[in-house]
mmCIF file of N, CA, C and O in Angstrom:
data_model
loop_
_atom_site.group_PDB
_atom_site.id
_atom_site.type_symbol
_atom_site.label_atom_id
_atom_site.label_comp_id
_atom_site.label_asym_id
_atom_site.label_seq_id
_atom_site.Cartn_x
_atom_site.Cartn_y
_atom_site.Cartn_z
ATOM 1 N N GLN A 1 -5.864 -16.396 -10.473
ATOM 2 C CA GLN A 1 -7.589 -16.295 -10.091
ATOM 3 C C GLN A 1 -7.622 -14.864 -9.884
ATOM 4 O O GLN A 1 -9.006 -14.865 -9.533
ATOM 5 N N ALA A 2 -7.350 -14.079 -10.477
ATOM 6 C CA ALA A 2 -7.806 -12.660 -10.959
ATOM 7 C C ALA A 2 -8.838 -12.651 -11.544
ATOM 8 O O ALA A 2 -8.890 -13.317 -12.341
ATOM 9 N N GLY A 3 -9.703 -11.563 -11.509
ATOM 10 C CA GLY A 3 -10.975 -11.410 -12.060
ATOM 11 C C GLY A 3 -10.958 -10.256 -12.841
ATOM 12 O O GLY A 3 -9.959 -9.565 -12.797
ATOM 13 N N THR A 4 -12.365 -9.767 -12.777
ATOM 14 C CA THR A 4 -12.324 -8.436 -13.751
ATOM 15 C C THR A 4 -12.990 -7.498 -12.394
ATOM 16 O O THR A 4 -13.466 -7.879 -11.656
ATOM 17 N N SER A 5 -12.809 -5.949 -12.648
ATOM 18 C CA SER A 5 -13.251 -5.156 -11.400
ATOM 19 C C SER A 5 -13.592 -4.073 -12.242
ATOM 20 O O SER A 5 -13.507 -3.707 -13.751
ATOM 21 N N ALA A 6 -14.678 -3.321 -11.669
ATOM 22 C CA ALA A 6 -15.277 -2.219 -12.102
ATOM 23 C C ALA A 6 -14.544 -1.508 -11.087
ATOM 24 O O ALA A 6 -14.684 -1.592 -9.966
ATOM 25 N N SER A 7 -14.521 0.362 -11.526
ATOM 26 C CA SER A 7 -14.195 1.044 -10.528
ATOM 27 C C SER A 7 -15.063 2.246 -10.613
ATOM 28 O O SER A 7 -15.645 2.579 -11.982
ATOM 29 N N ALA A 8 -15.319 2.980 -9.717
ATOM 30 C CA ALA A 8 -16.160 4.483 -9.701
ATOM 31 C C ALA A 8 -15.275 5.449 -8.952
ATOM 32 O O ALA A 8 -14.587 5.168 -8.089
ATOM 33 N N GLU A 9 -15.495 6.823 -9.309
ATOM 34 C CA GLU A 9 -14.730 7.703 -8.864
ATOM 35 C C GLU A 9 -15.374 8.211 -7.410
ATOM 36 O O GLU A 9 -16.493 7.772 -7.122
ATOM 37 N N THR A 10 -14.478 8.399 -6.413
ATOM 38 C CA THR A 10 -15.295 8.748 -5.261
ATOM 39 C C THR A 10 -14.999 10.065 -4.690
ATOM 40 O O THR A 10 -15.423 10.308 -3.585
ATOM 41 N N GLY A 11 -14.626 11.054 -5.353
ATOM 42 C CA GLY A 11 -14.574 12.250 -5.214
ATOM 43 C C GLY A 11 -13.566 12.803 -4.926
ATOM 44 O O GLY A 11 -13.098 13.727 -4.641
ATOM 45 N N ASP A 12 -12.647 11.868 -4.506
ATOM 46 C CA ASP A 12 -11.490 11.850 -3.715
ATOM 47 C C ASP A 12 -10.400 11.559 -5.123
ATOM 48 O O ASP A 12 -10.368 10.352 -5.226
ATOM 49 N N PRO A 13 -9.294 12.525 -5.366
ATOM 50 C CA PRO A 13 -8.655 11.973 -6.286
ATOM 51 C C PRO A 13 -7.637 11.129 -5.791
ATOM 52 O O PRO A 13 -7.082 10.261 -7.212
ATOM 53 N N GLU A 14 -7.340 10.704 -4.703
ATOM 54 C CA GLU A 14 -6.571 9.628 -4.679
ATOM 55 C C GLU A 14 -7.013 8.643 -4.257
ATOM 56 O O GLU A 14 -5.997 7.326 -4.078
ATOM 57 N N HIS A 15 -8.279 8.194 -4.288
ATOM 58 C CA HIS A 15 -8.767 6.909 -4.256
ATOM 59 C C HIS A 15 -9.863 6.271 -5.212
ATOM 60 O O HIS A 15 -10.585 7.396 -6.062
ATOM 61 N N VAL A 16 -10.132 5.494 -5.317
ATOM 62 C CA VAL A 16 -10.807 4.700 -6.262
ATOM 63 C C VAL A 16 -11.867 3.685 -5.766
ATOM 64 O O VAL A 16 -11.244 2.619 -5.153
ATOM 65 N N HIS A 17 -13.151 3.391 -5.872
ATOM 66 C CA HIS A 17 -13.847 2.629 -5.506
ATOM 67 C C HIS A 17 -14.013 1.226 -6.346
ATOM 68 O O HIS A 17 -14.428 1.208 -7.589
ATOM 69 N N ALA A 18 -13.179 0.288 -5.943
ATOM 70 C CA ALA A 18 -13.568 -0.920 -6.840
ATOM 71 C C ALA A 18 -14.675 -1.885 -6.580
ATOM 72 O O ALA A 18 -14.809 -2.143 -5.126
ATOM 73 N N ILE A 19 -15.588 -2.048 -7.557
ATOM 74 C CA ILE A 19 -16.744 -2.583 -7.424
ATOM 75 C C ILE A 19 -16.647 -3.755 -8.027
ATOM 76 O O ILE A 19 -16.575 -3.866 -9.338
ATOM 77 N N ASN A 20 -17.485 -4.951 -7.163
ATOM 78 C CA ASN A 20 -17.791 -6.148 -8.088
ATOM 79 C C ASN A 20 -16.230 -7.242 -8.768
ATOM 80 O O ASN A 20 -16.364 -7.343 -9.744
ATOM 81 N N GLU A 21 -14.954 -6.850 -8.262
ATOM 82 C CA GLU A 21 -13.621 -7.373 -8.353
ATOM 83 C C GLU A 21 -14.299 -8.880 -8.585
ATOM 84 O O GLU A 21 -14.754 -9.511 -7.743
ATOM 85 N N ALA A 22 -14.468 -9.842 -9.462
ATOM 86 C CA ALA A 22 -14.857 -10.955 -9.747
ATOM 87 C C ALA A 22 -13.532 -12.076 -9.637
ATOM 88 O O ALA A 22 -12.621 -11.781 -10.360
ATOM 89 N N GLN A 23 -13.474 -12.893 -8.582
ATOM 90 C CA GLN A 23 -12.632 -14.056 -8.873
ATOM 91 C C GLN A 23 -13.574 -15.538 -8.638
ATOM 92 O O GLN A 23 -14.946 -15.142 -8.319
ATOM 93 N N THR A 24 -12.992 -16.407 -8.472
ATOM 94 C CA THR A 24 -14.069 -17.997 -8.733
ATOM 95 C C THR A 24 -13.186 -18.680 -7.861
ATOM 96 O O THR A 24 -11.787 -18.996 -8.040
ATOM 97 N N GLY A 25 -14.146 -19.713 -7.008
ATOM 98 C CA GLY A 25 -13.498 -20.578 -5.871
ATOM 99 C C GLY A 25 -13.195 -21.596 -6.776
ATOM 100 O O GLY A 25 -13.443 -22.067 -7.785
ATOM 101 N N ASP A 26 -12.189 -22.342 -5.907
ATOM 102 C CA ASP A 26 -11.599 -23.732 -6.568
ATOM 103 C C ASP A 26 -11.781 -24.994 -5.803
ATOM 104 O O ASP A 26 -11.081 -26.081 -6.045
ATOM 105 N N GLY A 27 -12.179 -24.631 -4.844
ATOM 106 C CA GLY A 27 -12.469 -25.565 -3.904
ATOM 107 C C GLY A 27 -11.363 -26.144 -2.859
ATOM 108 O O GLY A 27 -11.516 -26.647 -1.566
ATOM 109 N N THR A 28 -9.953 -25.456 -3.005
ATOM 110 C CA THR A 28 -8.944 -25.703 -2.339
ATOM 111 C C THR A 28 -8.302 -24.227 -1.561
ATOM 112 O O THR A 28 -7.914 -24.269 -0.734
ATOM 113 N N SER A 29 -8.409 -23.083 -2.544
ATOM 114 C CA SER A 29 -7.725 -22.216 -1.969
ATOM 115 C C SER A 29 -8.587 -21.432 -0.966
ATOM 116 O O SER A 29 -9.662 -21.032 -1.063
ATOM 117 N N THR A 30 -7.819 -20.738 0.167
ATOM 118 C CA THR A 30 -8.575 -20.266 0.894
ATOM 119 C C THR A 30 -8.077 -18.462 0.788
ATOM 120 O O THR A 30 -8.535 -17.541 1.015
ATOM 121 N N THR A 31 -7.045 -18.187 -0.046
ATOM 122 C CA THR A 31 -6.237 -17.186 -0.163
ATOM 123 C C THR A 31 -6.605 -16.834 -1.420
ATOM 124 O O THR A 31 -6.254 -16.934 -2.600
ATOM 125 N N PHE A 32 -6.850 -15.213 -1.446
ATOM 126 C CA PHE A 32 -7.327 -14.740 -2.994
ATOM 127 C C PHE A 32 -6.434 -13.356 -2.887
ATOM 128 O O PHE A 32 -6.412 -12.744 -2.082
ATOM 129 N N TYR A 33 -6.002 -12.682 -4.144
ATOM 130 C CA TYR A 33 -5.402 -11.581 -4.160
ATOM 131 C C TYR A 33 -6.134 -10.418 -4.876
ATOM 132 O O TYR A 33 -6.913 -10.588 -5.974
ATOM 133 N N LEU A 34 -6.254 -9.385 -4.217
ATOM 134 C CA LEU A 34 -7.102 -8.629 -5.089
ATOM 135 C C LEU A 34 -5.914 -7.759 -6.361
ATOM 136 O O LEU A 34 -5.133 -7.340 -6.285
ATOM 137 N N ALA A 35 -6.755 -7.096 -7.241
ATOM 138 C CA ALA A 35 -6.219 -6.347 -8.189
ATOM 139 C C ALA A 35 -5.611 -5.219 -7.727
ATOM 140 O O ALA A 35 -4.404 -4.614 -8.410
ATOM 141 N N ASP A 36 -6.117 -4.279 -6.414
ATOM 142 C CA ASP A 36 -5.422 -3.309 -6.285
ATOM 143 C C ASP A 36 -5.253 -3.339 -4.565
ATOM 144 O O ASP A 36 -5.704 -4.331 -4.125
ATOM 145 N N TYR A 37 -4.219 -2.442 -3.753
ATOM 146 C CA TYR A 37 -4.004 -2.569 -2.545
ATOM 147 C C TYR A 37 -5.361 -1.657 -1.843
ATOM 148 O O TYR A 37 -5.530 -0.525 -2.462
ATOM 149 N N PRO A 38 -6.167 -2.439 -1.228
ATOM 150 C CA PRO A 38 -7.297 -1.543 -0.547
ATOM 151 C C PRO A 38 -6.937 -0.975 0.637
ATOM 152 O O PRO A 38 -5.882 -1.401 1.371
ATOM 153 N N GLU A 39 -7.460 0.161 1.003
ATOM 154 C CA GLU A 39 -7.314 0.754 2.395
ATOM 155 C C GLU A 39 -7.943 -0.065 3.298
ATOM 156 O O GLU A 39 -8.631 -1.040 3.099
ATOM 157 N N ASP A 40 -7.341 0.091 4.607
ATOM 158 C CA ASP A 40 -7.434 -0.956 5.735
ATOM 159 C C ASP A 40 -8.765 -0.932 5.718
ATOM 160 O O ASP A 40 -9.596 -0.100 6.023
ATOM 161 N N ASP A 41 -9.660 -2.103 6.342
ATOM 162 C CA ASP A 41 -10.918 -2.216 6.691
ATOM 163 C C ASP A 41 -12.122 -1.592 5.632
ATOM 164 O O ASP A 41 -13.101 -1.264 6.051
ATOM 165 N N THR A 42 -11.790 -2.028 4.367
ATOM 166 C CA THR A 42 -12.581 -1.067 3.474
ATOM 167 C C THR A 42 -13.413 -2.432 2.489
ATOM 168 O O THR A 42 -14.140 -2.377 1.519
ATOM 169 N N VAL A 43 -12.683 -3.648 2.714
ATOM 170 C CA VAL A 43 -13.086 -4.881 1.948
ATOM 171 C C VAL A 43 -14.192 -5.412 2.282
ATOM 172 O O VAL A 43 -14.214 -5.756 3.504
ATOM 173 N N ALA A 44 -15.336 -5.796 0.970
ATOM 174 C CA ALA A 44 -16.360 -6.721 1.488
ATOM 175 C C ALA A 44 -16.190 -7.354 0.535
ATOM 176 O O ALA A 44 -16.414 -7.268 -0.591
ATOM 177 N N ALA A 45 -16.495 -8.764 1.032
ATOM 178 C CA ALA A 45 -16.288 -9.832 0.329
ATOM 179 C C ALA A 45 -17.843 -10.923 0.271
ATOM 180 O O ALA A 45 -18.359 -10.560 1.209
ATOM 181 N N TYR A 46 -17.968 -11.037 -0.927
ATOM 182 C CA TYR A 46 -19.411 -12.076 -1.079
ATOM 183 C C TYR A 46 -19.247 -13.306 -1.626
ATOM 184 O O TYR A 46 -18.636 -13.373 -2.806
ATOM 185 N N LEU A 47 -19.899 -14.403 -1.401
ATOM 186 C CA LEU A 47 -19.423 -15.414 -1.760
ATOM 187 C C LEU A 47 -21.123 -15.674 -1.966
ATOM 188 O O LEU A 47 -22.031 -15.982 -1.193
ATOM 189 N N ALA A 48 -20.966 -16.438 -3.445
ATOM 190 C CA ALA A 48 -22.477 -16.315 -4.001
ATOM 191 C C ALA A 48 -23.579 -15.546 -3.680
ATOM 192 O O ALA A 48 -24.833 -15.687 -3.359
ATOM 193 N N GLY A 49 -23.116 -14.245 -3.291
ATOM 194 C CA GLY A 49 -24.231 -13.062 -3.388
ATOM 195 C C GLY A 49 -24.374 -12.572 -1.781
ATOM 196 O O GLY A 49 -24.872 -11.839 -1.471
ATOM 197 N N ILE A 50 -23.441 -13.495 -0.663
ATOM 198 C CA ILE A 50 -24.072 -13.233 0.716
ATOM 199 C C ILE A 50 -22.615 -12.989 1.110
ATOM 200 O O ILE A 50 -21.567 -13.544 1.105
ATOM 201 N N ARG A 51 -22.748 -11.926 1.815
ATOM 202 C CA ARG A 51 -21.667 -11.077 2.400
ATOM 203 C C ARG A 51 -21.011 -12.081 3.760
ATOM 204 O O ARG A 51 -21.875 -12.574 4.268
ATOM 205 N N VAL A 52 -19.552 -12.303 3.505
ATOM 206 C CA VAL A 52 -18.763 -13.097 4.578
ATOM 207 C C VAL A 52 -17.689 -12.204 5.081
ATOM 208 O O VAL A 52 -17.224 -11.406 4.587
ATOM 209 N N ASP A 53 -17.438 -12.974 6.127
ATOM 210 C CA ASP A 53 -15.889 -12.262 6.736
ATOM 211 C C ASP A 53 -15.026 -12.953 6.391
ATOM 212 O O ASP A 53 -15.014 -14.121 6.027
ATOM 213 N N VAL A 54 -13.705 -12.223 6.263
ATOM 214 C CA VAL A 54 -12.663 -12.421 5.460
ATOM 215 C C VAL A 54 -11.653 -11.617 6.374
ATOM 216 O O VAL A 54 -11.983 -10.719 7.243
ATOM 217 N N THR A 55 -10.397 -12.053 6.057
ATOM 218 C CA THR A 55 -9.224 -11.620 6.785
ATOM 219 C C THR A 55 -8.674 -10.743 5.887
ATOM 220 O O THR A 55 -8.328 -11.342 4.797
ATOM 221 N N GLN A 56 -7.939 -9.418 6.007
ATOM 222 C CA GLN A 56 -7.226 -8.911 5.324
ATOM 223 C C GLN A 56 -5.860 -8.364 5.497
ATOM 224 O O GLN A 56 -5.712 -7.867 6.735
ATOM 225 N N THR A 57 -4.705 -8.815 4.772
ATOM 226 C CA THR A 57 -3.740 -8.389 4.670
ATOM 227 C C THR A 57 -3.132 -7.479 3.928
ATOM 228 O O THR A 57 -2.677 -8.516 2.651
ATOM 229 N N LEU A 58 -2.822 -6.119 3.354
ATOM 230 C CA LEU A 58 -2.542 -5.666 2.157
ATOM 231 C C LEU A 58 -3.450 -6.190 1.274
ATOM 232 O O LEU A 58 -4.959 -5.648 1.189
ATOM 233 N N ASP A 59 -3.290 -6.862 -0.033
ATOM 234 C CA ASP A 59 -4.009 -6.917 -1.264
ATOM 235 C C ASP A 59 -4.408 -8.514 -1.045
ATOM 236 O O ASP A 59 -5.017 -9.035 -1.750
ATOM 237 N N GLN A 60 -4.155 -9.012 -0.031
ATOM 238 C CA GLN A 60 -4.477 -10.530 0.878
ATOM 239 C C GLN A 60 -5.629 -10.605 1.288
ATOM 240 O O GLN A 60 -5.704 -10.184 2.373
ATOM 241 N N ILE A 61 -6.564 -11.769 0.734
ATOM 242 C CA ILE A 61 -7.851 -11.862 1.246
ATOM 243 C C ILE A 61 -7.799 -13.502 1.647
ATOM 244 O O ILE A 61 -7.375 -14.128 0.867
ATOM 245 N N VAL A 62 -8.240 -13.657 3.392
ATOM 246 C CA VAL A 62 -8.184 -14.734 3.334
ATOM 247 C C VAL A 62 -9.819 -15.283 4.112
ATOM 248 O O VAL A 62 -10.192 -14.519 4.998
ATOM 249 N N PHE A 63 -10.335 -16.370 3.554
ATOM 250 C CA PHE A 63 -11.269 -17.032 3.648
ATOM 251 C C PHE A 63 -11.063 -18.079 5.162
ATOM 252 O O PHE A 63 -10.147 -18.612 4.460
ATOM 253 N N ALA A 64 -12.214 -18.150 6.012
ATOM 254 C CA ALA A 64 -11.782 -19.422 7.041
ATOM 255 C C ALA A 64 -11.938 -20.432 6.060
ATOM 256 O O ALA A 64 -11.182 -21.490 7.046
ATOM 257 N N SER A 65 -12.741 -20.850 5.370
ATOM 258 C CA SER A 65 -12.411 -22.249 4.631
ATOM 259 C C SER A 65 -12.620 -21.893 2.918
ATOM 260 O O SER A 65 -13.195 -20.775 2.405
ATOM 261 N N ALA A 66 -12.225 -22.895 2.420
ATOM 262 C CA ALA A 66 -12.300 -22.663 1.029
ATOM 263 C C ALA A 66 -13.229 -22.329 0.194
ATOM 264 O O ALA A 66 -14.313 -23.425 0.639
ATOM 265 N N PRO A 67 -13.691 -21.334 -0.558
ATOM 266 C CA PRO A 67 -14.773 -21.517 -1.368
ATOM 267 C C PRO A 67 -15.040 -22.612 -2.246
ATOM 268 O O PRO A 67 -13.944 -22.963 -2.694
ATOM 269 N N ALA A 68 -16.157 -23.297 -2.437
ATOM 270 C CA ALA A 68 -16.565 -24.199 -3.471
ATOM 271 C C ALA A 68 -15.946 -24.391 -4.999
ATOM 272 O O ALA A 68 -15.935 -23.114 -5.166
ATOM 273 N N ASN A 69 -15.695 -24.978 -5.389
ATOM 274 C CA ASN A 69 -15.305 -25.186 -6.609
ATOM 275 C C ASN A 69 -16.319 -24.419 -7.766
ATOM 276 O O ASN A 69 -17.637 -24.652 -7.374
ATOM 277 N N PHE A 70 -15.952 -23.155 -8.321
ATOM 278 C CA PHE A 70 -16.539 -22.307 -9.107
ATOM 279 C C PHE A 70 -17.450 -21.630 -8.521
ATOM 280 O O PHE A 70 -18.210 -21.159 -9.009
ATOM 281 N N ALA A 71 -17.199 -21.403 -7.263
ATOM 282 C CA ALA A 71 -18.091 -20.232 -6.251
ATOM 283 C C ALA A 71 -17.827 -19.022 -6.896
ATOM 284 O O ALA A 71 -16.569 -18.513 -7.394
ATOM 285 N N SER A 72 -18.709 -18.119 -7.074
ATOM 286 C CA SER A 72 -18.609 -16.538 -7.411
ATOM 287 C C SER A 72 -18.235 -15.795 -6.225
ATOM 288 O O SER A 72 -19.100 -15.909 -5.259
ATOM 289 N N ILE A 73 -16.947 -15.282 -6.401
ATOM 290 C CA ILE A 73 -16.344 -14.391 -5.268
ATOM 291 C C ILE A 73 -16.212 -12.860 -5.710
ATOM 292 O O ILE A 73 -15.944 -12.767 -7.261
ATOM 293 N N ARG A 74 -17.077 -11.937 -5.183
ATOM 294 C CA ARG A 74 -16.706 -10.568 -5.658
ATOM 295 C C ARG A 74 -16.519 -9.620 -4.239
ATOM 296 O O ARG A 74 -16.706 -10.225 -3.220
ATOM 297 N N PHE A 75 -15.353 -8.771 -4.708
ATOM 298 C CA PHE A 75 -15.100 -7.732 -3.619
ATOM 299 C C PHE A 75 -14.984 -6.260 -3.736
ATOM 300 O O PHE A 75 -15.425 -5.791 -5.468
ATOM 301 N N ASP A 76 -15.921 -5.485 -3.070
ATOM 302 C CA ASP A 76 -15.627 -4.138 -3.003
ATOM 303 C C ASP A 76 -14.887 -3.589 -1.986
ATOM 304 O O ASP A 76 -14.582 -4.343 -1.007
ATOM 305 N N TYR A 77 -14.250 -2.454 -2.685
ATOM 306 C CA TYR A 77 -13.153 -1.931 -1.517
ATOM 307 C C TYR A 77 -12.729 -0.714 -2.091
ATOM 308 O O TYR A 77 -13.105 -0.426 -3.321
ATOM 309 N N LEU A 78 -12.338 0.313 -1.285
ATOM 310 C CA LEU A 78 -11.627 1.379 -1.887
ATOM 311 C C LEU A 78 -10.068 1.264 -1.751
ATOM 312 O O LEU A 78 -9.544 0.746 -0.664
ATOM 313 N N ALA A 79 -9.953 1.627 -2.723
ATOM 314 C CA ALA A 79 -8.136 1.428 -3.539
ATOM 315 C C ALA A 79 -7.447 2.731 -3.338
ATOM 316 O O ALA A 79 -8.522 3.790 -3.958
ATOM 317 N N GLU A 80 -5.932 2.743 -3.459
ATOM 318 C CA GLU A 80 -5.334 3.971 -3.481
ATOM 319 C C GLU A 80 -5.451 4.081 -5.107
ATOM 320 O O GLU A 80 -4.881 3.105 -5.528
ATOM 321 N N GLN A 81 -5.549 5.130 -5.655
ATOM 322 C CA GLN A 81 -5.375 5.422 -7.362
ATOM 323 C C GLN A 81 -3.879 5.760 -7.296
ATOM 324 O O GLN A 81 -3.236 6.441 -6.802
ATOM 325 N N THR A 82 -3.171 4.759 -8.573
ATOM 326 C CA THR A 82 -2.157 4.677 -8.837
ATOM 327 C C THR A 82 -1.771 5.815 -10.293
ATOM 328 O O THR A 82 -2.876 6.110 -10.925
#
C-alpha cells in the first residue's frame, strides 16, 4: 500500500516534512503504514482531498472505516530525518 512521497526541508536538520505521501484505498483495509516514522500528532490525513481524523501509532495510521476501493489517500507529516 506504499505510495510516493515528496519531502521539504523544515530548517531543522533532524526533521523533514513529508508532503502528499500517496496511498490508495482497497475498500477493506483500515490500516495504512507511512514511509517514515512521523513525530507524534503531526499526521494530517486526506481522503479524496478532505481532511479526516485518524489514529496514529508510530508509522501505523488507522481509519475508523475502510476507504473505498481506489480512493485517493494523502498524508502530510513531520518525520525524523535518517
